[in-house]
mmCIF file with all atom_site columns, C-alpha atoms in Angstrom:
data_model
loop_
_atom_site.group_PDB
_atom_site.id
_atom_site.type_symbol
_atom_site.label_atom_id
_atom_site.label_alt_id
_atom_site.label_comp_id
_atom_site.label_asym_id
_atom_site.label_entity_id
_atom_site.label_seq_id
_atom_site.pdbx_PDB_ins_code
_atom_site.Cartn_x
_atom_site.Cartn_y
_atom_site.Cartn_z
_atom_site.occupancy
_atom_site.B_iso_or_equiv
_atom_site.pdbx_formal_charge
_atom_site.auth_seq_id
_atom_site.auth_comp_id
_atom_site.auth_asym_id
_atom_site.auth_atom_id
_atom_site.pdbx_PDB_model_num
ATOM 1   C CA . UNK A 1 1   ? -14.522 6.816   14.809 1.00 0.00 ? 1   UNK A CA 1
ATOM 2   C CA . UNK A 1 2   ? -13.489 3.156   15.969 1.00 0.00 ? 2   UNK A CA 1
ATOM 3   C CA . UNK A 1 3   ? -13.099 1.083   13.765 1.00 0.00 ? 3   UNK A CA 1
ATOM 4   C CA . UNK A 1 4   ? -14.027 -2.811  14.208 1.00 0.00 ? 4   UNK A CA 1
ATOM 5   C CA . UNK A 1 5   ? -12.782 -5.692  12.102 1.00 0.00 ? 5   UNK A CA 1
ATOM 6   C CA . UNK A 1 6   ? -14.143 -9.207  11.862 1.00 0.00 ? 6   UNK A CA 1
ATOM 7   C CA . UNK A 1 7   ? -12.723 -12.322 10.930 1.00 0.00 ? 7   UNK A CA 1
ATOM 8   C CA . UNK A 1 8   ? -13.042 -13.939 9.292  1.00 0.00 ? 8   UNK A CA 1
ATOM 9   C CA . UNK A 1 9   ? -15.960 -12.456 6.911  1.00 0.00 ? 9   UNK A CA 1
ATOM 10  C CA . UNK A 1 10  ? -17.248 -15.813 5.831  1.00 0.00 ? 10  UNK A CA 1
ATOM 11  C CA . UNK A 1 11  ? -17.021 -19.367 7.480  1.00 0.00 ? 11  UNK A CA 1
ATOM 12  C CA . UNK A 1 12  ? -18.602 -22.531 6.622  1.00 0.00 ? 12  UNK A CA 1
ATOM 13  C CA . UNK A 1 13  ? -18.754 -24.995 9.246  1.00 0.00 ? 13  UNK A CA 1
ATOM 14  C CA . UNK A 1 14  ? -20.583 -28.277 9.818  1.00 0.00 ? 14  UNK A CA 1
ATOM 15  C CA . UNK A 1 15  ? -23.459 -29.349 12.560 1.00 0.00 ? 15  UNK A CA 1
ATOM 16  C CA . UNK A 1 16  ? -21.455 -29.877 15.557 1.00 0.00 ? 16  UNK A CA 1
ATOM 17  C CA . UNK A 1 17  ? -18.640 -27.982 15.011 1.00 0.00 ? 17  UNK A CA 1
ATOM 18  C CA . UNK A 1 18  ? -16.987 -25.424 16.952 1.00 0.00 ? 18  UNK A CA 1
ATOM 19  C CA . UNK A 1 19  ? -17.359 -21.639 15.432 1.00 0.00 ? 19  UNK A CA 1
ATOM 20  C CA . UNK A 1 20  ? -14.861 -19.004 16.305 1.00 0.00 ? 20  UNK A CA 1
ATOM 21  C CA . UNK A 1 21  ? -15.482 -15.721 15.344 1.00 0.00 ? 21  UNK A CA 1
ATOM 22  C CA . UNK A 1 22  ? -13.049 -13.268 15.903 1.00 0.00 ? 22  UNK A CA 1
ATOM 23  C CA . UNK A 1 23  ? -13.611 -9.086  16.327 1.00 0.00 ? 23  UNK A CA 1
ATOM 24  C CA . UNK A 1 24  ? -10.857 -6.573  16.763 1.00 0.00 ? 24  UNK A CA 1
ATOM 25  C CA . UNK A 1 25  ? -11.132 -2.772  17.822 1.00 0.00 ? 25  UNK A CA 1
ATOM 26  C CA . UNK A 1 26  ? -8.870  -0.010  16.864 1.00 0.00 ? 26  UNK A CA 1
ATOM 27  C CA . UNK A 1 27  ? -8.363  1.410   20.135 1.00 0.00 ? 27  UNK A CA 1
ATOM 28  C CA . UNK A 1 28  ? -9.153  0.217   23.636 1.00 0.00 ? 28  UNK A CA 1
ATOM 29  C CA . UNK A 1 29  ? -12.599 -0.473  24.193 1.00 0.00 ? 29  UNK A CA 1
ATOM 30  C CA . UNK A 1 30  ? -12.929 -1.777  27.515 1.00 0.00 ? 30  UNK A CA 1
ATOM 31  C CA . UNK A 1 31  ? -15.597 -4.842  27.581 1.00 0.00 ? 31  UNK A CA 1
ATOM 32  C CA . UNK A 1 32  ? -18.111 -2.060  25.518 1.00 0.00 ? 32  UNK A CA 1
ATOM 33  C CA . UNK A 1 33  ? -18.695 -4.999  23.081 1.00 0.00 ? 33  UNK A CA 1
ATOM 34  C CA . UNK A 1 34  ? -22.002 -6.676  21.556 1.00 0.00 ? 34  UNK A CA 1
ATOM 35  C CA . UNK A 1 35  ? -22.709 -9.240  19.284 1.00 0.00 ? 35  UNK A CA 1
ATOM 36  C CA . UNK A 1 36  ? -25.501 -9.939  17.296 1.00 0.00 ? 36  UNK A CA 1
ATOM 37  C CA . UNK A 1 37  ? -27.284 -12.302 15.131 1.00 0.00 ? 37  UNK A CA 1
ATOM 38  C CA . UNK A 1 38  ? -29.260 -11.432 11.541 1.00 0.00 ? 38  UNK A CA 1
ATOM 39  C CA . UNK A 1 39  ? -31.398 -13.920 9.764  1.00 0.00 ? 39  UNK A CA 1
ATOM 40  C CA . UNK A 1 40  ? -31.901 -13.559 6.645  1.00 0.00 ? 40  UNK A CA 1
ATOM 41  C CA . UNK A 1 41  ? -35.381 -10.691 6.374  1.00 0.00 ? 41  UNK A CA 1
ATOM 42  C CA . UNK A 1 42  ? -35.149 -10.672 10.260 1.00 0.00 ? 42  UNK A CA 1
ATOM 43  C CA . UNK A 1 43  ? -33.907 -7.209  12.251 1.00 0.00 ? 43  UNK A CA 1
ATOM 44  C CA . UNK A 1 44  ? -30.553 -8.014  14.100 1.00 0.00 ? 44  UNK A CA 1
ATOM 45  C CA . UNK A 1 45  ? -31.171 -10.411 17.898 1.00 0.00 ? 45  UNK A CA 1
ATOM 46  C CA . UNK A 1 46  ? -28.365 -9.943  20.750 1.00 0.00 ? 46  UNK A CA 1
ATOM 47  C CA . UNK A 1 47  ? -26.788 -12.631 21.533 1.00 0.00 ? 47  UNK A CA 1
ATOM 48  C CA . UNK A 1 48  ? -24.215 -10.968 24.117 1.00 0.00 ? 48  UNK A CA 1
ATOM 49  C CA . UNK A 1 49  ? -23.567 -8.217  25.928 1.00 0.00 ? 49  UNK A CA 1
ATOM 50  C CA . UNK A 1 50  ? -20.349 -6.652  27.446 1.00 0.00 ? 50  UNK A CA 1
ATOM 51  C CA . UNK A 1 51  ? -18.831 -9.000  26.124 1.00 0.00 ? 51  UNK A CA 1
ATOM 52  C CA . UNK A 1 52  ? -19.304 -12.285 27.907 1.00 0.00 ? 52  UNK A CA 1
ATOM 53  C CA . UNK A 1 53  ? -22.931 -11.883 29.388 1.00 0.00 ? 53  UNK A CA 1
ATOM 54  C CA . UNK A 1 54  ? -25.350 -14.057 27.627 1.00 0.00 ? 54  UNK A CA 1
ATOM 55  C CA . UNK A 1 55  ? -28.810 -12.202 26.781 1.00 0.00 ? 55  UNK A CA 1
ATOM 56  C CA . UNK A 1 56  ? -31.701 -13.834 28.467 1.00 0.00 ? 56  UNK A CA 1
ATOM 57  C CA . UNK A 1 57  ? -33.256 -16.490 26.274 1.00 0.00 ? 57  UNK A CA 1
ATOM 58  C CA . UNK A 1 58  ? -30.205 -17.299 24.440 1.00 0.00 ? 58  UNK A CA 1
ATOM 59  C CA . UNK A 1 59  ? -28.814 -20.710 23.962 1.00 0.00 ? 59  UNK A CA 1
ATOM 60  C CA . UNK A 1 60  ? -25.734 -21.800 26.059 1.00 0.00 ? 60  UNK A CA 1
ATOM 61  C CA . UNK A 1 61  ? -23.816 -22.499 23.128 1.00 0.00 ? 61  UNK A CA 1
ATOM 62  C CA . UNK A 1 62  ? -23.067 -19.209 22.090 1.00 0.00 ? 62  UNK A CA 1
ATOM 63  C CA . UNK A 1 63  ? -20.434 -17.305 24.180 1.00 0.00 ? 63  UNK A CA 1
ATOM 64  C CA . UNK A 1 64  ? -17.950 -14.350 24.210 1.00 0.00 ? 64  UNK A CA 1
ATOM 65  C CA . UNK A 1 65  ? -15.158 -13.540 25.450 1.00 0.00 ? 65  UNK A CA 1
ATOM 66  C CA . UNK A 1 66  ? -12.528 -10.215 25.281 1.00 0.00 ? 66  UNK A CA 1
ATOM 67  C CA . UNK A 1 67  ? -11.548 -6.971  26.802 1.00 0.00 ? 67  UNK A CA 1
ATOM 68  C CA . UNK A 1 68  ? -9.322  -4.100  25.467 1.00 0.00 ? 68  UNK A CA 1
ATOM 69  C CA . UNK A 1 69  ? -9.211  -4.329  21.670 1.00 0.00 ? 69  UNK A CA 1
ATOM 70  C CA . UNK A 1 70  ? -9.874  -8.386  21.013 1.00 0.00 ? 70  UNK A CA 1
ATOM 71  C CA . UNK A 1 71  ? -12.732 -10.320 21.074 1.00 0.00 ? 71  UNK A CA 1
ATOM 72  C CA . UNK A 1 72  ? -14.141 -13.682 20.748 1.00 0.00 ? 72  UNK A CA 1
ATOM 73  C CA . UNK A 1 73  ? -17.568 -15.037 19.872 1.00 0.00 ? 73  UNK A CA 1
ATOM 74  C CA . UNK A 1 74  ? -17.690 -19.074 20.262 1.00 0.00 ? 74  UNK A CA 1
ATOM 75  C CA . UNK A 1 75  ? -20.572 -21.240 18.934 1.00 0.00 ? 75  UNK A CA 1
ATOM 76  C CA . UNK A 1 76  ? -19.793 -24.325 21.221 1.00 0.00 ? 76  UNK A CA 1
ATOM 77  C CA . UNK A 1 77  ? -21.961 -26.893 18.638 1.00 0.00 ? 77  UNK A CA 1
ATOM 78  C CA . UNK A 1 78  ? -23.107 -25.317 15.309 1.00 0.00 ? 78  UNK A CA 1
ATOM 79  C CA . UNK A 1 79  ? -26.994 -26.226 14.907 1.00 0.00 ? 79  UNK A CA 1
ATOM 80  C CA . UNK A 1 80  ? -28.610 -25.399 11.839 1.00 0.00 ? 80  UNK A CA 1
ATOM 81  C CA . UNK A 1 81  ? -30.717 -22.681 12.935 1.00 0.00 ? 81  UNK A CA 1
ATOM 82  C CA . UNK A 1 82  ? -27.352 -20.518 13.418 1.00 0.00 ? 82  UNK A CA 1
ATOM 83  C CA . UNK A 1 83  ? -27.078 -20.345 9.893  1.00 0.00 ? 83  UNK A CA 1
ATOM 84  C CA . UNK A 1 84  ? -26.724 -16.086 9.915  1.00 0.00 ? 84  UNK A CA 1
ATOM 85  C CA . UNK A 1 85  ? -24.496 -12.933 9.595  1.00 0.00 ? 85  UNK A CA 1
ATOM 86  C CA . UNK A 1 86  ? -23.170 -12.026 12.870 1.00 0.00 ? 86  UNK A CA 1
ATOM 87  C CA . UNK A 1 87  ? -22.293 -8.773  13.872 1.00 0.00 ? 87  UNK A CA 1
ATOM 88  C CA . UNK A 1 88  ? -19.627 -7.372  16.708 1.00 0.00 ? 88  UNK A CA 1
ATOM 89  C CA . UNK A 1 89  ? -20.635 -3.842  18.032 1.00 0.00 ? 89  UNK A CA 1
ATOM 90  C CA . UNK A 1 90  ? -19.030 -1.403  20.248 1.00 0.00 ? 90  UNK A CA 1
ATOM 91  C CA . UNK A 1 91  ? -20.692 1.211   22.321 1.00 0.00 ? 91  UNK A CA 1
ATOM 92  C CA . UNK A 1 92  ? -17.615 2.743   24.472 1.00 0.00 ? 92  UNK A CA 1
ATOM 93  C CA . UNK A 1 93  ? -17.230 5.839   21.904 1.00 0.00 ? 93  UNK A CA 1
ATOM 94  C CA . UNK A 1 94  ? -20.483 5.937   19.911 1.00 0.00 ? 94  UNK A CA 1
ATOM 95  C CA . UNK A 1 95  ? -21.176 2.806   18.126 1.00 0.00 ? 95  UNK A CA 1
ATOM 96  C CA . UNK A 1 96  ? -19.897 1.625   15.442 1.00 0.00 ? 96  UNK A CA 1
ATOM 97  C CA . UNK A 1 97  ? -20.135 -1.928  14.152 1.00 0.00 ? 97  UNK A CA 1
ATOM 98  C CA . UNK A 1 98  ? -18.306 -4.691  12.335 1.00 0.00 ? 98  UNK A CA 1
ATOM 99  C CA . UNK A 1 99  ? -18.632 -5.666  8.995  1.00 0.00 ? 99  UNK A CA 1
ATOM 100 C CA . UNK A 1 100 ? -20.343 -9.039  9.647  1.00 0.00 ? 100 UNK A CA 1
ATOM 101 C CA . UNK A 1 101 ? -19.769 -12.869 9.329  1.00 0.00 ? 101 UNK A CA 1
ATOM 102 C CA . UNK A 1 102 ? -21.698 -14.730 7.444  1.00 0.00 ? 102 UNK A CA 1
ATOM 103 C CA . UNK A 1 103 ? -21.786 -18.453 8.297  1.00 0.00 ? 103 UNK A CA 1
ATOM 104 C CA . UNK A 1 104 ? -22.845 -21.342 6.826  1.00 0.00 ? 104 UNK A CA 1
ATOM 105 C CA . UNK A 1 105 ? -23.234 -25.171 6.852  1.00 0.00 ? 105 UNK A CA 1
ATOM 106 C CA . UNK A 1 106 ? -20.738 -26.948 5.204  1.00 0.00 ? 106 UNK A CA 1
ATOM 107 C CA . UNK B 2 1   ? -44.001 -7.222  25.577 1.00 0.00 ? 1   UNK B CA 1
ATOM 108 C CA . UNK B 2 2   ? -41.642 -4.849  24.161 1.00 0.00 ? 2   UNK B CA 1
ATOM 109 C CA . UNK B 2 3   ? -42.723 -3.875  20.331 1.00 0.00 ? 3   UNK B CA 1
ATOM 110 C CA . UNK B 2 4   ? -41.201 -1.192  18.173 1.00 0.00 ? 4   UNK B CA 1
ATOM 111 C CA . UNK B 2 5   ? -43.454 -1.000  15.120 1.00 0.00 ? 5   UNK B CA 1
ATOM 112 C CA . UNK B 2 6   ? -42.074 1.439   12.466 1.00 0.00 ? 6   UNK B CA 1
ATOM 113 C CA . UNK B 2 7   ? -43.816 2.984   9.357  1.00 0.00 ? 7   UNK B CA 1
ATOM 114 C CA . UNK B 2 8   ? -43.897 1.561   5.769  1.00 0.00 ? 8   UNK B CA 1
ATOM 115 C CA . UNK B 2 9   ? -41.645 1.777   3.062  1.00 0.00 ? 9   UNK B CA 1
ATOM 116 C CA . UNK B 2 10  ? -41.193 5.090   1.428  1.00 0.00 ? 10  UNK B CA 1
ATOM 117 C CA . UNK B 2 11  ? -39.794 5.393   -2.224 1.00 0.00 ? 11  UNK B CA 1
ATOM 118 C CA . UNK B 2 12  ? -38.587 8.993   -2.353 1.00 0.00 ? 12  UNK B CA 1
ATOM 119 C CA . UNK B 2 13  ? -36.626 10.717  -5.263 1.00 0.00 ? 13  UNK B CA 1
ATOM 120 C CA . UNK B 2 14  ? -33.163 12.533  -4.789 1.00 0.00 ? 14  UNK B CA 1
ATOM 121 C CA . UNK B 2 15  ? -33.191 15.815  -2.881 1.00 0.00 ? 15  UNK B CA 1
ATOM 122 C CA . UNK B 2 16  ? -36.244 15.043  -1.070 1.00 0.00 ? 16  UNK B CA 1
ATOM 123 C CA . UNK B 2 17  ? -36.630 14.313  2.982  1.00 0.00 ? 17  UNK B CA 1
ATOM 124 C CA . UNK B 2 18  ? -38.720 11.230  4.663  1.00 0.00 ? 18  UNK B CA 1
ATOM 125 C CA . UNK B 2 19  ? -40.083 10.489  7.894  1.00 0.00 ? 19  UNK B CA 1
ATOM 126 C CA . UNK B 2 20  ? -40.307 7.371   9.424  1.00 0.00 ? 20  UNK B CA 1
ATOM 127 C CA . UNK B 2 21  ? -42.060 6.735   12.494 1.00 0.00 ? 21  UNK B CA 1
ATOM 128 C CA . UNK B 2 22  ? -41.127 4.137   15.493 1.00 0.00 ? 22  UNK B CA 1
ATOM 129 C CA . UNK B 2 23  ? -44.332 3.518   17.697 1.00 0.00 ? 23  UNK B CA 1
ATOM 130 C CA . UNK B 2 24  ? -43.499 1.806   20.845 1.00 0.00 ? 24  UNK B CA 1
ATOM 131 C CA . UNK B 2 25  ? -45.469 -0.533  23.305 1.00 0.00 ? 25  UNK B CA 1
ATOM 132 C CA . UNK B 2 26  ? -44.601 -2.681  26.506 1.00 0.00 ? 26  UNK B CA 1
ATOM 133 C CA . UNK B 2 27  ? -42.792 0.035   28.093 1.00 0.00 ? 27  UNK B CA 1
ATOM 134 C CA . UNK B 2 28  ? -42.320 2.760   30.052 1.00 0.00 ? 28  UNK B CA 1
ATOM 135 C CA . UNK B 2 29  ? -41.169 5.317   26.723 1.00 0.00 ? 29  UNK B CA 1
ATOM 136 C CA . UNK B 2 30  ? -39.740 7.808   29.075 1.00 0.00 ? 30  UNK B CA 1
ATOM 137 C CA . UNK B 2 31  ? -37.583 5.745   30.781 1.00 0.00 ? 31  UNK B CA 1
ATOM 138 C CA . UNK B 2 32  ? -35.430 4.329   27.764 1.00 0.00 ? 32  UNK B CA 1
ATOM 139 C CA . UNK B 2 33  ? -33.357 5.515   24.661 1.00 0.00 ? 33  UNK B CA 1
ATOM 140 C CA . UNK B 2 34  ? -34.234 5.101   21.159 1.00 0.00 ? 34  UNK B CA 1
ATOM 141 C CA . UNK B 2 35  ? -31.394 4.864   18.395 1.00 0.00 ? 35  UNK B CA 1
ATOM 142 C CA . UNK B 2 36  ? -31.729 4.812   14.785 1.00 0.00 ? 36  UNK B CA 1
ATOM 143 C CA . UNK B 2 37  ? -29.579 2.345   12.795 1.00 0.00 ? 37  UNK B CA 1
ATOM 144 C CA . UNK B 2 38  ? -29.453 1.665   9.013  1.00 0.00 ? 38  UNK B CA 1
ATOM 145 C CA . UNK B 2 39  ? -28.470 -1.205  6.814  1.00 0.00 ? 39  UNK B CA 1
ATOM 146 C CA . UNK B 2 40  ? -27.197 -0.544  3.111  1.00 0.00 ? 40  UNK B CA 1
ATOM 147 C CA . UNK B 2 41  ? -27.642 -3.281  0.644  1.00 0.00 ? 41  UNK B CA 1
ATOM 148 C CA . UNK B 2 42  ? -24.452 -5.149  1.308  1.00 0.00 ? 42  UNK B CA 1
ATOM 149 C CA . UNK B 2 43  ? -23.362 -2.691  3.674  1.00 0.00 ? 43  UNK B CA 1
ATOM 150 C CA . UNK B 2 44  ? -22.926 -3.651  7.501  1.00 0.00 ? 44  UNK B CA 1
ATOM 151 C CA . UNK B 2 45  ? -25.220 -1.856  10.075 1.00 0.00 ? 45  UNK B CA 1
ATOM 152 C CA . UNK B 2 46  ? -24.701 2.229   10.707 1.00 0.00 ? 46  UNK B CA 1
ATOM 153 C CA . UNK B 2 47  ? -25.694 3.911   13.458 1.00 0.00 ? 47  UNK B CA 1
ATOM 154 C CA . UNK B 2 48  ? -26.928 7.627   13.079 1.00 0.00 ? 48  UNK B CA 1
ATOM 155 C CA . UNK B 2 49  ? -28.217 9.278   16.188 1.00 0.00 ? 49  UNK B CA 1
ATOM 156 C CA . UNK B 2 50  ? -30.197 8.675   19.652 1.00 0.00 ? 50  UNK B CA 1
ATOM 157 C CA . UNK B 2 51  ? -33.111 10.077  21.336 1.00 0.00 ? 51  UNK B CA 1
ATOM 158 C CA . UNK B 2 52  ? -33.069 9.822   24.992 1.00 0.00 ? 52  UNK B CA 1
ATOM 159 C CA . UNK B 2 53  ? -37.388 9.790   25.762 1.00 0.00 ? 53  UNK B CA 1
ATOM 160 C CA . UNK B 2 54  ? -36.305 10.148  29.661 1.00 0.00 ? 54  UNK B CA 1
ATOM 161 C CA . UNK B 2 55  ? -34.616 13.533  29.429 1.00 0.00 ? 55  UNK B CA 1
ATOM 162 C CA . UNK B 2 56  ? -34.586 14.655  25.216 1.00 0.00 ? 56  UNK B CA 1
ATOM 163 C CA . UNK B 2 57  ? -31.124 14.466  25.070 1.00 0.00 ? 57  UNK B CA 1
ATOM 164 C CA . UNK B 2 58  ? -30.044 14.092  21.227 1.00 0.00 ? 58  UNK B CA 1
ATOM 165 C CA . UNK B 2 59  ? -26.656 13.053  19.523 1.00 0.00 ? 59  UNK B CA 1
ATOM 166 C CA . UNK B 2 60  ? -26.248 12.212  15.824 1.00 0.00 ? 60  UNK B CA 1
ATOM 167 C CA . UNK B 2 61  ? -23.582 10.415  14.045 1.00 0.00 ? 61  UNK B CA 1
ATOM 168 C CA . UNK B 2 62  ? -21.270 13.436  12.119 1.00 0.00 ? 62  UNK B CA 1
ATOM 169 C CA . UNK B 2 63  ? -21.896 11.831  9.046  1.00 0.00 ? 63  UNK B CA 1
ATOM 170 C CA . UNK B 2 64  ? -25.936 12.873  9.021  1.00 0.00 ? 64  UNK B CA 1
ATOM 171 C CA . UNK B 2 65  ? -25.332 15.831  11.435 1.00 0.00 ? 65  UNK B CA 1
ATOM 172 C CA . UNK B 2 66  ? -26.796 18.267  8.873  1.00 0.00 ? 66  UNK B CA 1
ATOM 173 C CA . UNK B 2 67  ? -29.198 16.473  7.558  1.00 0.00 ? 67  UNK B CA 1
ATOM 174 C CA . UNK B 2 68  ? -30.796 14.242  10.415 1.00 0.00 ? 68  UNK B CA 1
ATOM 175 C CA . UNK B 2 69  ? -33.480 14.976  13.023 1.00 0.00 ? 69  UNK B CA 1
ATOM 176 C CA . UNK B 2 70  ? -34.629 12.814  15.715 1.00 0.00 ? 70  UNK B CA 1
ATOM 177 C CA . UNK B 2 71  ? -37.581 13.445  17.567 1.00 0.00 ? 71  UNK B CA 1
ATOM 178 C CA . UNK B 2 72  ? -40.685 11.574  19.785 1.00 0.00 ? 72  UNK B CA 1
ATOM 179 C CA . UNK B 2 73  ? -43.963 12.153  20.904 1.00 0.00 ? 73  UNK B CA 1
ATOM 180 C CA . UNK B 2 74  ? -44.266 11.014  24.520 1.00 0.00 ? 74  UNK B CA 1
ATOM 181 C CA . UNK B 2 75  ? -48.036 11.281  24.738 1.00 0.00 ? 75  UNK B CA 1
ATOM 182 C CA . UNK B 2 76  ? -48.191 8.627   21.526 1.00 0.00 ? 76  UNK B CA 1
ATOM 183 C CA . UNK B 2 77  ? -44.928 6.294   23.059 1.00 0.00 ? 77  UNK B CA 1
ATOM 184 C CA . UNK B 2 78  ? -43.831 7.625   19.606 1.00 0.00 ? 78  UNK B CA 1
ATOM 185 C CA . UNK B 2 79  ? -40.364 8.272   18.073 1.00 0.00 ? 79  UNK B CA 1
ATOM 186 C CA . UNK B 2 80  ? -39.674 10.017  14.408 1.00 0.00 ? 80  UNK B CA 1
ATOM 187 C CA . UNK B 2 81  ? -36.549 10.155  12.208 1.00 0.00 ? 81  UNK B CA 1
ATOM 188 C CA . UNK B 2 82  ? -36.419 12.484  9.574  1.00 0.00 ? 82  UNK B CA 1
ATOM 189 C CA . UNK B 2 83  ? -33.840 12.377  6.542  1.00 0.00 ? 83  UNK B CA 1
ATOM 190 C CA . UNK B 2 84  ? -33.196 15.191  4.118  1.00 0.00 ? 84  UNK B CA 1
ATOM 191 C CA . UNK B 2 85  ? -31.311 16.331  1.349  1.00 0.00 ? 85  UNK B CA 1
ATOM 192 C CA . UNK B 2 86  ? -31.679 12.163  0.133  1.00 0.00 ? 86  UNK B CA 1
ATOM 193 C CA . UNK B 2 87  ? -29.240 10.545  -2.263 1.00 0.00 ? 87  UNK B CA 1
ATOM 194 C CA . UNK B 2 88  ? -29.351 7.188   -4.077 1.00 0.00 ? 88  UNK B CA 1
ATOM 195 C CA . UNK B 2 89  ? -26.836 6.258   -0.970 1.00 0.00 ? 89  UNK B CA 1
ATOM 196 C CA . UNK B 2 90  ? -29.100 6.561   1.369  1.00 0.00 ? 90  UNK B CA 1
ATOM 197 C CA . UNK B 2 91  ? -30.958 3.635   -0.048 1.00 0.00 ? 91  UNK B CA 1
ATOM 198 C CA . UNK B 2 92  ? -31.010 1.431   2.825  1.00 0.00 ? 92  UNK B CA 1
ATOM 199 C CA . UNK B 2 93  ? -33.229 -0.314  5.567  1.00 0.00 ? 93  UNK B CA 1
ATOM 200 C CA . UNK B 2 94  ? -33.872 2.101   8.808  1.00 0.00 ? 94  UNK B CA 1
ATOM 201 C CA . UNK B 2 95  ? -33.970 0.327   12.088 1.00 0.00 ? 95  UNK B CA 1
ATOM 202 C CA . UNK B 2 96  ? -34.912 2.034   15.334 1.00 0.00 ? 96  UNK B CA 1
ATOM 203 C CA . UNK B 2 97  ? -34.012 0.359   18.272 1.00 0.00 ? 97  UNK B CA 1
ATOM 204 C CA . UNK B 2 98  ? -34.003 0.489   21.845 1.00 0.00 ? 98  UNK B CA 1
ATOM 205 C CA . UNK B 2 99  ? -30.874 0.312   24.853 1.00 0.00 ? 99  UNK B CA 1
ATOM 206 C CA . UNK B 2 100 ? -31.380 -2.020  27.453 1.00 0.00 ? 100 UNK B CA 1
ATOM 207 C CA . UNK B 2 101 ? -30.153 -0.059  30.008 1.00 0.00 ? 101 UNK B CA 1
ATOM 208 C CA . UNK B 2 102 ? -31.599 3.430   31.004 1.00 0.00 ? 102 UNK B CA 1
ATOM 209 C CA . UNK B 2 103 ? -29.051 5.011   29.847 1.00 0.00 ? 103 UNK B CA 1
ATOM 210 C CA . UNK B 2 104 ? -28.181 6.673   26.422 1.00 0.00 ? 104 UNK B CA 1
ATOM 211 C CA . UNK B 2 105 ? -26.043 3.826   26.157 1.00 0.00 ? 105 UNK B CA 1
ATOM 212 C CA . UNK B 2 106 ? -25.673 0.037   25.554 1.00 0.00 ? 106 UNK B CA 1
ATOM 213 C CA . UNK B 2 107 ? -26.729 -2.915  23.947 1.00 0.00 ? 107 UNK B CA 1
ATOM 214 C CA . UNK B 2 108 ? -29.857 -2.939  21.510 1.00 0.00 ? 108 UNK B CA 1
ATOM 215 C CA . UNK B 2 109 ? -32.202 -5.262  23.492 1.00 0.00 ? 109 UNK B CA 1
ATOM 216 C CA . UNK B 2 110 ? -35.342 -4.564  20.801 1.00 0.00 ? 110 UNK B CA 1
ATOM 217 C CA . UNK B 2 111 ? -35.242 -3.513  17.561 1.00 0.00 ? 111 UNK B CA 1
ATOM 218 C CA . UNK B 2 112 ? -38.284 -2.579  14.851 1.00 0.00 ? 112 UNK B CA 1
ATOM 219 C CA . UNK B 2 113 ? -38.775 -4.376  12.114 1.00 0.00 ? 113 UNK B CA 1
ATOM 220 C CA . UNK B 2 114 ? -37.130 -1.778  9.524  1.00 0.00 ? 114 UNK B CA 1
ATOM 221 C CA . UNK B 2 115 ? -38.205 0.661   7.333  1.00 0.00 ? 115 UNK B CA 1
ATOM 222 C CA . UNK B 2 116 ? -37.023 0.266   3.721  1.00 0.00 ? 116 UNK B CA 1
ATOM 223 C CA . UNK B 2 117 ? -36.085 3.730   2.250  1.00 0.00 ? 117 UNK B CA 1
ATOM 224 C CA . UNK B 2 118 ? -35.727 3.592   -1.387 1.00 0.00 ? 118 UNK B CA 1
ATOM 225 C CA . UNK B 2 119 ? -34.127 6.717   -2.846 1.00 0.00 ? 119 UNK B CA 1
ATOM 226 C CA . UNK B 2 120 ? -34.523 7.099   -6.997 1.00 0.00 ? 120 UNK B CA 1
ATOM 227 C CA . UNK B 2 121 ? -35.372 9.416   -9.958 1.00 0.00 ? 121 UNK B CA 1
#
């Protein structure tokens, strides 16, 4: 199975900060990489698909980049409603998720 | 609007089986694939398997292959998952999710609300 490793596992940032989360795959997954946001008590929500495509209706402060084994997810200016856990997911070979990054307000 | 509505919480004893339904609406059921993903307390999301409602193709994670089945009732626009030989480690929130593309694999654009399955003696 392809292993997905996110970094950091938790992150504390201030409103307005630029926030970056990385996701590394154990083997080349091309651009078959998605990012989800999960708020407490809710199902995950798709934010970015195929590494860099913004899902319809998702604010433009969210972005993604990368290909192969290394990927980055960025929030350009952190807002209070962005407090959540963020997961990366690969679907190049079956499906696996990263362990999640818990984002908190400093 | 697309909706995936799952059946309610279940409490089961070790060794029992559980069946969870996922009733869909707002789209043509036979054009998309539905996956099942679970989330145990404090754990990462874990993929379990899928059913392609267009061609009945199913695929399961090797981890669950021997005790996990996905089925569908096209007339009811509903998919089901059944997990047998339950153990405490199966305590989790189970989600049905739809693939955004008209293929078996892809991003998950719609999620059910989740069904909590608790396995306890």
